[in-house]
Tab-separated table of C-alpha atoms and ligand atoms in Angstrom:
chain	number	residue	atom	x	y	z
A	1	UNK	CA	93.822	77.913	118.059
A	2	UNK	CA	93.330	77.797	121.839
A	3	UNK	CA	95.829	76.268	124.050
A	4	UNK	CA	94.706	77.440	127.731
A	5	UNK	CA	91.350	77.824	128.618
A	6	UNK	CA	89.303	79.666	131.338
A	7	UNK	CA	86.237	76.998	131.831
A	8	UNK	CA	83.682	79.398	133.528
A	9	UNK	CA	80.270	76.945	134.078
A	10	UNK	CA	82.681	73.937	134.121
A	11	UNK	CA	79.645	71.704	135.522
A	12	UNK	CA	77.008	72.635	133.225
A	13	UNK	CA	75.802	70.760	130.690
A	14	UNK	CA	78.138	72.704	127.738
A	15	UNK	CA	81.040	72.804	130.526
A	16	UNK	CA	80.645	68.920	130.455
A	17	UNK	CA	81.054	68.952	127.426
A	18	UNK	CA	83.703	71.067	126.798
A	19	UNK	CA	85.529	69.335	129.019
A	20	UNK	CA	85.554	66.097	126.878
A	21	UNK	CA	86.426	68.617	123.803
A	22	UNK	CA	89.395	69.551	125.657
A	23	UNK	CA	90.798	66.363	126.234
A	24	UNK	CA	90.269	64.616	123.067
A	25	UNK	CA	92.174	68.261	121.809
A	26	UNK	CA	94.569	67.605	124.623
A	27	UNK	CA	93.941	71.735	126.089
A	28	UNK	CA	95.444	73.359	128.670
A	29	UNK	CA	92.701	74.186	131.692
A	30	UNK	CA	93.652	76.667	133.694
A	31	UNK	CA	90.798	77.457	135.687
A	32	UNK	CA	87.686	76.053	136.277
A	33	UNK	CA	84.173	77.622	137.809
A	34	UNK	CA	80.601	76.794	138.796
A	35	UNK	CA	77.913	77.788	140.329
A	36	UNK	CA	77.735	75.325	143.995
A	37	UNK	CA	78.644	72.066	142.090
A	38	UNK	CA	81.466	71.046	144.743
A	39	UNK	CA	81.579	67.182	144.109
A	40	UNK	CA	81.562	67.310	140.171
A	41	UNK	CA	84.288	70.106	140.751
A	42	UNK	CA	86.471	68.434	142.954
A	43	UNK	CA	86.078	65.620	140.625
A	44	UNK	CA	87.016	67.607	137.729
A	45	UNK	CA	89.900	69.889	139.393
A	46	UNK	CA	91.652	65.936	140.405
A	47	UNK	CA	91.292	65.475	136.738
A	48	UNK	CA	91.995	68.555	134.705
A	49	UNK	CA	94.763	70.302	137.396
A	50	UNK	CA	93.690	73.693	136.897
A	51	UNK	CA	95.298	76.300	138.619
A	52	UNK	CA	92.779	78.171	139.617
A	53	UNK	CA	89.185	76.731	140.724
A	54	UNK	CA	86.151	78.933	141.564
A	55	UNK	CA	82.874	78.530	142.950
A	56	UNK	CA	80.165	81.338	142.850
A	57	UNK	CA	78.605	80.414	146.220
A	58	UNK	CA	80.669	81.227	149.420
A	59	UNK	CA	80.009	78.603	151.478
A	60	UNK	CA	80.242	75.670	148.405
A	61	UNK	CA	83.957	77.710	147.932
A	62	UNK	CA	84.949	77.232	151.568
A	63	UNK	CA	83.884	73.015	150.947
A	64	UNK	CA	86.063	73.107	148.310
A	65	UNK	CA	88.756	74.139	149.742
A	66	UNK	CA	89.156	71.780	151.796
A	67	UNK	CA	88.448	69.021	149.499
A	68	UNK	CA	91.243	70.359	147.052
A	69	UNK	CA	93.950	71.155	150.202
A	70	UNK	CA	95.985	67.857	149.056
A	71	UNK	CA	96.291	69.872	145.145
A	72	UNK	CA	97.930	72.615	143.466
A	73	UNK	CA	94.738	74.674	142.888
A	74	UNK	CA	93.841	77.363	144.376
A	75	UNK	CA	90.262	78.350	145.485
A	76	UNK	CA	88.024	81.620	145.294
A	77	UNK	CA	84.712	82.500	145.563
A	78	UNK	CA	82.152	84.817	143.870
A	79	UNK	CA	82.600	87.657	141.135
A	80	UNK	CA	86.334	88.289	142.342
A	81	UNK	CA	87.137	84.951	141.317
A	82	UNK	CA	85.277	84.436	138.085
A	83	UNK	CA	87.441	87.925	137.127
A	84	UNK	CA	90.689	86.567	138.329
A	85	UNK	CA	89.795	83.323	136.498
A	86	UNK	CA	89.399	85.345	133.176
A	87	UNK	CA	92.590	87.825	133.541
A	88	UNK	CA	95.108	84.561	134.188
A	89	UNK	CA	98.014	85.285	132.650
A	90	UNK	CA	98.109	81.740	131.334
A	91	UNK	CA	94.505	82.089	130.265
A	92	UNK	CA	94.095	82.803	126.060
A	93	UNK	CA	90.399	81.614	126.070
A	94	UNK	CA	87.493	82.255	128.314
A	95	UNK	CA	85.068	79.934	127.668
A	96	UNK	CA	81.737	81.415	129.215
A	97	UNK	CA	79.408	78.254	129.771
A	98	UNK	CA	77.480	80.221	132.464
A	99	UNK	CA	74.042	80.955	132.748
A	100	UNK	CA	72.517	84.529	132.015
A	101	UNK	CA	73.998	87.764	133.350
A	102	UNK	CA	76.635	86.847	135.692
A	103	UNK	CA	78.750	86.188	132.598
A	104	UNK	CA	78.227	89.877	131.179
A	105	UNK	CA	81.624	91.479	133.105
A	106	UNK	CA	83.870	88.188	133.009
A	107	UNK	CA	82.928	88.721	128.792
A	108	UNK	CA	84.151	91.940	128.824
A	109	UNK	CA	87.294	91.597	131.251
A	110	UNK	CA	88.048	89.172	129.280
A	111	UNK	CA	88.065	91.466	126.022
A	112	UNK	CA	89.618	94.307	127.050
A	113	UNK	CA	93.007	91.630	127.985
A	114	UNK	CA	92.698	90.839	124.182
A	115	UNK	CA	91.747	87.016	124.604
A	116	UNK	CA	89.353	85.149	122.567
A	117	UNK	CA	85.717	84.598	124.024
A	118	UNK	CA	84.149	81.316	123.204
A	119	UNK	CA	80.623	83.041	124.004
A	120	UNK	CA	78.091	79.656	125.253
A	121	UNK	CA	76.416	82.762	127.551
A	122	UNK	CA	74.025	84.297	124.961
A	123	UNK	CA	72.289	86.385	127.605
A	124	UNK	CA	75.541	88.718	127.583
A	125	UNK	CA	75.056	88.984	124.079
A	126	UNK	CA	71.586	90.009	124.459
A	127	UNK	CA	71.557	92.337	127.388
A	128	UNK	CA	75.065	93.951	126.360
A	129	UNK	CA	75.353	93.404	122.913
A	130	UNK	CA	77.010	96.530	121.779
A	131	UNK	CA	79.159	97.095	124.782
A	132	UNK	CA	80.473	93.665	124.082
A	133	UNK	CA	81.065	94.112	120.725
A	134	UNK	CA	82.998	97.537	121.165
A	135	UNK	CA	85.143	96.116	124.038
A	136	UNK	CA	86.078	93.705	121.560
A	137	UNK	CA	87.054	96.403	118.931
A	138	UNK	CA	88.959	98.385	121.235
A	139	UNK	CA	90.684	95.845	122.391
A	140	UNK	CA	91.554	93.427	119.755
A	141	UNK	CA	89.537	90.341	121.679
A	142	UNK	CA	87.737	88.053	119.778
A	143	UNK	CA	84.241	86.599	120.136
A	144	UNK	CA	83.694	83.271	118.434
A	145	UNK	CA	80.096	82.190	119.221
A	146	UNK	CA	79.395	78.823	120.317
A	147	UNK	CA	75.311	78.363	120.262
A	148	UNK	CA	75.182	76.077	117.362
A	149	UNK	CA	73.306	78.239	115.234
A	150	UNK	CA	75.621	81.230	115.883
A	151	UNK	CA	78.439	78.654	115.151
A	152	UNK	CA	76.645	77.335	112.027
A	153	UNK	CA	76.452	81.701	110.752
A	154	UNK	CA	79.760	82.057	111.982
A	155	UNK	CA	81.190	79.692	109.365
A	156	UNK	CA	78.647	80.584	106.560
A	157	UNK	CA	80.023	83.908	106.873
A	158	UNK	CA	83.562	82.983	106.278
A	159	UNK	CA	82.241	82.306	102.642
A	160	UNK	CA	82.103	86.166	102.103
A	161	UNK	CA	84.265	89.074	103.231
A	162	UNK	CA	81.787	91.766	102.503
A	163	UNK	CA	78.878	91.970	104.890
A	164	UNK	CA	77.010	93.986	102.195
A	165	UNK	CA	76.704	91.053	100.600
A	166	UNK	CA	74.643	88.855	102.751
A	167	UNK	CA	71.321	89.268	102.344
A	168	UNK	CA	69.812	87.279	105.001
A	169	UNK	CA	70.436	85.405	108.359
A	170	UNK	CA	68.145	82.188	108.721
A	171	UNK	CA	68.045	80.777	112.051
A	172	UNK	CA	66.724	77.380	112.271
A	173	UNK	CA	64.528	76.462	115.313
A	174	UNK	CA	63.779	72.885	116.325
A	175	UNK	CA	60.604	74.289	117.526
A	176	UNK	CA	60.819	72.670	120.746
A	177	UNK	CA	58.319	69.727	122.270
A	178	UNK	CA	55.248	71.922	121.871
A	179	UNK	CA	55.660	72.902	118.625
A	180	UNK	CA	51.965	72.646	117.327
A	181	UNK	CA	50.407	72.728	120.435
A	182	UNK	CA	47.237	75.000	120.564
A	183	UNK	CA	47.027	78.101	123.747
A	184	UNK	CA	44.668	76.359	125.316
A	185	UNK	CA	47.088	72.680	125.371
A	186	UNK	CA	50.035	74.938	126.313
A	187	UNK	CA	48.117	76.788	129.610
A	188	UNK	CA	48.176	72.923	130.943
A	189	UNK	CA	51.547	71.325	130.338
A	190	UNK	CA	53.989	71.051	132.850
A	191	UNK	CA	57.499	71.292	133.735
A	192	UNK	CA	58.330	68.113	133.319
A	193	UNK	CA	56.502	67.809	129.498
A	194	UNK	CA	58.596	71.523	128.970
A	195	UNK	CA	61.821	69.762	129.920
A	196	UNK	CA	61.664	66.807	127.253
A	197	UNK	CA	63.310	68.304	124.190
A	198	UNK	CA	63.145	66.346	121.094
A	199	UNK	CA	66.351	66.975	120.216
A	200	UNK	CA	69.185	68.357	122.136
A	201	UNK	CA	70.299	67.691	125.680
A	202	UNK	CA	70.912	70.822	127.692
A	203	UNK	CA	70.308	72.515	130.861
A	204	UNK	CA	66.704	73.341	132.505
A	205	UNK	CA	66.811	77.131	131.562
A	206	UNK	CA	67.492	76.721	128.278
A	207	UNK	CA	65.246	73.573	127.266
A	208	UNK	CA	62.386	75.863	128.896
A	209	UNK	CA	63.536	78.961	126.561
A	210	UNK	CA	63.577	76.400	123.904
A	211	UNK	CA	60.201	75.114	124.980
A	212	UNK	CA	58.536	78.652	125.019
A	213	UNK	CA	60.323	79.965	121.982
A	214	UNK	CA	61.804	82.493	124.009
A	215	UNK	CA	65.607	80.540	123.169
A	216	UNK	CA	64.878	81.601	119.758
A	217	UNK	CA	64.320	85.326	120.371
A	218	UNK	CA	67.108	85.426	122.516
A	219	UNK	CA	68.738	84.028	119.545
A	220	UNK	CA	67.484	86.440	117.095
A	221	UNK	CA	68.772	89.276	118.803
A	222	UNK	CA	72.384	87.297	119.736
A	223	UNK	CA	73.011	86.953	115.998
A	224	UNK	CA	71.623	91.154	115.335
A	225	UNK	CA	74.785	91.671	117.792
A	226	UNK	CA	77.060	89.725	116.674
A	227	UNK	CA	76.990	90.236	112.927
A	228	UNK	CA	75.694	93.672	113.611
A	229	UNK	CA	72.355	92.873	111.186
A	230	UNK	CA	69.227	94.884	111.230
A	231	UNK	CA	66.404	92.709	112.815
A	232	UNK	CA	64.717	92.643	109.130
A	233	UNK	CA	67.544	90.738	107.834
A	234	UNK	CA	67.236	88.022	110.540
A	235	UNK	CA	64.758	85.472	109.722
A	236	UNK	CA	63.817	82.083	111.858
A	237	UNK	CA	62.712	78.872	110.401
A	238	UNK	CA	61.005	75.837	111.662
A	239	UNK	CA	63.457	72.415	111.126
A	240	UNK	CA	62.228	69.748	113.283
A	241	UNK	CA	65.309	67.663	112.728
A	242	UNK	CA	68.012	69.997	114.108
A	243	UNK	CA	70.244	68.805	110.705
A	244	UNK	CA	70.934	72.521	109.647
A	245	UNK	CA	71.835	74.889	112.025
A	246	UNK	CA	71.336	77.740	110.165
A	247	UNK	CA	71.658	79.517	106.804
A	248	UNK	CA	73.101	82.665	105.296
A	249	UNK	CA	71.378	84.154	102.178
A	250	UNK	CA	73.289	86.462	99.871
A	251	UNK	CA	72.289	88.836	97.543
A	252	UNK	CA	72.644	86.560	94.755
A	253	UNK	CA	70.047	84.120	96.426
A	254	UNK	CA	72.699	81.431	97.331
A	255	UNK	CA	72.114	80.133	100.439
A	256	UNK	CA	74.609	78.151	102.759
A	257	UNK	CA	73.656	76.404	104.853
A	258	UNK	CA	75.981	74.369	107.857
A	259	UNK	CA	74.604	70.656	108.792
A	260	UNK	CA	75.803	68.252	111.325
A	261	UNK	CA	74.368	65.910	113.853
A	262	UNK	CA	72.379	67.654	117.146
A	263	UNK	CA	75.592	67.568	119.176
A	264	UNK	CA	77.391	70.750	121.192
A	265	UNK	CA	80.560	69.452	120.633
A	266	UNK	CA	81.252	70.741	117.720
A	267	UNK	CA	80.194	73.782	117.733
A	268	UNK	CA	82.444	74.061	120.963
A	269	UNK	CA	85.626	72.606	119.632
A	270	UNK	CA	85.376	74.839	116.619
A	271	UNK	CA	85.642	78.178	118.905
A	272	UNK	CA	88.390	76.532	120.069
A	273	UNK	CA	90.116	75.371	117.131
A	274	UNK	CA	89.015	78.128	114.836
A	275	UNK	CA	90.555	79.235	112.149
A	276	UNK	CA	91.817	75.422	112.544
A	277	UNK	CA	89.601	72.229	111.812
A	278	UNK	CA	90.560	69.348	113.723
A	279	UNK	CA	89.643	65.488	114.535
A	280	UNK	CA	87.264	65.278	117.389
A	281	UNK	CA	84.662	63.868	119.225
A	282	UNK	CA	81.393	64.994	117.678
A	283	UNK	CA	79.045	62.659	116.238
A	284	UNK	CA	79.463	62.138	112.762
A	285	UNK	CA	75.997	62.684	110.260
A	286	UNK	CA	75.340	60.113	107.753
A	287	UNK	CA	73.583	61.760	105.031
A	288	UNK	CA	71.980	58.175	104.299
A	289	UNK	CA	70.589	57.591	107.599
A	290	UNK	CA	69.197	61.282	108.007
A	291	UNK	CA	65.631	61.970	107.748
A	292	UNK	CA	64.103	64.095	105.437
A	293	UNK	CA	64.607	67.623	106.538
A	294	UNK	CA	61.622	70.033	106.569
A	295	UNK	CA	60.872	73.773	106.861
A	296	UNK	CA	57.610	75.325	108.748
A	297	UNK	CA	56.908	79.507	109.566
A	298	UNK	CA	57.580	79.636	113.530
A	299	UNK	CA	54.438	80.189	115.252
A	300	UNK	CA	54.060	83.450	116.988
A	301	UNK	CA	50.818	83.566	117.539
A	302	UNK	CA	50.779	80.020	120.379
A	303	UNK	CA	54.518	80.932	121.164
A	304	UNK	CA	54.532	84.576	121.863
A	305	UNK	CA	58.166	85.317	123.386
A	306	UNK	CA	59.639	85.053	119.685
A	307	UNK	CA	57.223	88.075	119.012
A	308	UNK	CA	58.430	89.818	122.593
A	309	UNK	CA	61.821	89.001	121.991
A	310	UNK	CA	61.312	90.790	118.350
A	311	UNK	CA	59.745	93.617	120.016
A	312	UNK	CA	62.697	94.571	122.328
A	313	UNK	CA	65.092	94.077	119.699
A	314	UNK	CA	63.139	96.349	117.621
A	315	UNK	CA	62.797	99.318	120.869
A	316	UNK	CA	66.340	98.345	121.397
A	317	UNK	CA	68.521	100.370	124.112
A	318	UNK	CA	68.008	98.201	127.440
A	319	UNK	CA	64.464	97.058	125.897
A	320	UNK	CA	66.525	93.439	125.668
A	321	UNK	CA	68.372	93.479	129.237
A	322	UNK	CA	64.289	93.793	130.141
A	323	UNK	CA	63.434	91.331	127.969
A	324	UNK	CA	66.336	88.878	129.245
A	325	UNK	CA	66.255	89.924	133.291
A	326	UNK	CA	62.195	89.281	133.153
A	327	UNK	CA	62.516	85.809	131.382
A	328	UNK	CA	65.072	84.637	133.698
A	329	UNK	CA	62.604	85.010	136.660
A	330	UNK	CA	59.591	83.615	135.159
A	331	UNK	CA	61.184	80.500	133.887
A	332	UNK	CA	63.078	80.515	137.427
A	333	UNK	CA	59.078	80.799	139.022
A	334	UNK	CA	57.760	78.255	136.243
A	335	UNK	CA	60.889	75.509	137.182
A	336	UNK	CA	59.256	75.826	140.667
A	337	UNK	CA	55.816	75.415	140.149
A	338	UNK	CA	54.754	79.047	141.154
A	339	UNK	CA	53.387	79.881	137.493
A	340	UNK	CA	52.251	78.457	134.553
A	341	UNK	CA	53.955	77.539	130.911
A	342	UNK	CA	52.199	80.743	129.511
A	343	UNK	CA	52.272	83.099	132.373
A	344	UNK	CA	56.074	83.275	131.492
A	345	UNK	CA	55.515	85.192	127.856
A	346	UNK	CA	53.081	87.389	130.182
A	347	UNK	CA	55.520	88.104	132.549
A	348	UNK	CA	57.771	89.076	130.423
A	349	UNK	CA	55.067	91.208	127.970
A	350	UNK	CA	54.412	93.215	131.821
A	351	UNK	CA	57.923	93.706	132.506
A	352	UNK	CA	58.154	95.032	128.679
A	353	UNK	CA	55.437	97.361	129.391
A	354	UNK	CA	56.403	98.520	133.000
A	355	UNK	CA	60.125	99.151	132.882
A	356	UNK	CA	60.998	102.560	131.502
A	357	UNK	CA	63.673	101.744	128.232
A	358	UNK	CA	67.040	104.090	127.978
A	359	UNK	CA	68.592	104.198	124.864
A	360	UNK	CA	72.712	104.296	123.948
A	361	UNK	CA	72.865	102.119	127.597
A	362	UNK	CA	75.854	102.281	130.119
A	363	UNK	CA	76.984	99.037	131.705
A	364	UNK	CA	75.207	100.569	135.442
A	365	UNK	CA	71.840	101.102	133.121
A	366	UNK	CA	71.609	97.671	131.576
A	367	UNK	CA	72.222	96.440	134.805
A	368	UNK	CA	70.110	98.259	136.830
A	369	UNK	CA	67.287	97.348	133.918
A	370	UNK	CA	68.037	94.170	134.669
A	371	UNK	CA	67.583	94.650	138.052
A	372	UNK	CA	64.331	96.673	137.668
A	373	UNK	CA	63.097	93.860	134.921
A	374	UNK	CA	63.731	91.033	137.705
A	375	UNK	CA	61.236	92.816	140.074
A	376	UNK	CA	58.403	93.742	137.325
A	377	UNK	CA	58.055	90.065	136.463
A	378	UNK	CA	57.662	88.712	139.843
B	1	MG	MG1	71.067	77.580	120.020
């Protein structure tokens, strides 16, 4: 069980939330980060008395500085001090709340110190999968995922001790608030019908990934990494009511399955908590109340990323940093009204196409893929 946490993404919408985790767990924070948040920061550093307090952007660092003079915590800026807020002495747990790549080398500075990763930053997983993974081996860190459908494997897989055993990994997908839309209805909608999800609250980036499918291919190839499973044994499934989070299959057809209400915080105190199970503040499901849960194929045809996304993890090497670096930009473009809903699967097909793929990647490769990837789907 955790008792001092790194925070990085404090102000995000998981941060939030694992905030409230924290205190209804009554957790140690040692340091908190965001992005150029300074007010919710401030507000949070008077609450939570972190040591250490970070903030990406210079100038939002030099702000808070000020505003935090009259406290104990100290303030940094930029990469330096998202690594200084992962190697803290004090620090067992980084929990990585932040958005796509900047969270790749805090993940594995974090690793090679031994500490446990409570990973809300799939795009590390997806980019750097391996490296991540064998930092973590050498190292004796540990990665406990906390996407809930990660989280929902993750405990499904406790069941069995043999990974020969498992015969499938089902990933449920709430299909987002286009699912059975036509082409033609998706070239129109806009970014304010792609950031109504039916189900979950979350950030912009995200609830567009969700919207496009692309979440769900990012997904796919998060769990390949983490449970180190072929891309044939990784399945996704429609479930409109976000009950089940996902499903392992074994070879002697049981499936388990993990259900709970749509709500992050549980699959946020459990990386916390794990092995442990304690009282906290998610939502509670009442089987009684639920609605009838149903099951649909996803559709690849309208929602092409799951098929890109499927396609990388299939060419592999830094076909998925490509993947990953070329989606960030187009839903960046698409959240600012330069391009459509559907010209982000065909940026992201172009950058697929136009970026040369190495295989066996180095940390400078996947990152100058990224780079390259960023560029191509402009
Ligand atoms: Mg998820």
């Amino acid at each position: 069980m955790s008792k001092s946490i790194s925070l990085l993404g404090s102000t995000g919408s998981i941060g939030r939330q694992a905030l409230e985790v924290s205190e209804v767990l009554g957790l140690r924070l040692a340091a908190l980060t965001a992005n150029r948040s300074v007010e919710l920061l401030e507000e949070q550093c008077r609450k939570f008395h972190p040591a250490l307090a970070v903030c990406m952007d210079g100038s939002a660092a030099g702000t808070l500085k000020i505003k935090l003079a009259d406290t104990g915590t100290k303030v940094l800026s930029g990469m330096e001090g998202l690594l200084e807020a992962v190697m803290m002495e004090e620090t067992d747990t980084v929990l990585t709340a932040v958005m796509g790549m900047v969270g790749l080398r805090p993940t594995l500075a974090a690793l090679k110190q031994g500490k446990r990763v409570a990973l809300a930053n799939k795009e590390t997983m997806v980019c750097a999968g391996e490296l991540v993974m064998a930092a973590a081996k050498q190292y004796g860190g540990e990665i406990i995922p906390v996407d809930s459908e990660h989280s929902a494997l993750f405990q499904c897989l406790r069941c069995s001790e043999d990974r020969g055993e498992v015969k499938r990994l089902i990933l449920t997908a709430s299909g987002g608030p286009f699912f059975g839309k036509t082409r033609e209805e998706l070239e129109e909608v806009t970014v304010s019908d792609a950031l109504k999800h039916p189900n979950w609250s979350m950030g912009a980036k995200i609830t567009v990934d969700s919207a496009t499918m692309m979440n769900k291919g990012l997904e796919v190839i998060e769990a390949m990494r983490l449970y180190e499973m072929p891309l044939e044994k990784i399945s996704v499934v429609i479930h409109r009511e976000s009950i089940i989070h996902s499903l392992v299959e074994y070879c002697d057809n049981a499936i388990l399955a993990q259900l709970g209400a749509p709500d992050m915080r549980l699959p946020i105190q459990y990386a916390l908590t794990y092995p442990a199970r304690t009282h906290g503040p998610a939502r509670e499901l009442d089987l009684l109340q639920c609605p009838a849960l149903t099951f649909l194929p996803p559709d690849e045809e309208n929602f092409p990323c799951l098929a890109l996304a499927k396609r990388a993890a299939q060419t592999g090497g830094t076909a998925t940093a490509i993947l990953n670096g070329a989606n960030e930009v187009a839903v960046a473009n698409f959240l600012a009204g330069k391009i459509g809903f559907m010209d982000i699967s065909r940026r992201v097909e172009k950058a697929l196409s136009a970026v040369p793929v190495v295989q066996d990647p180095t940390l400078e490769d996947i990152l100058s893929a990224d780079a390259a990837a960023r560029q191509a789907a402009i």
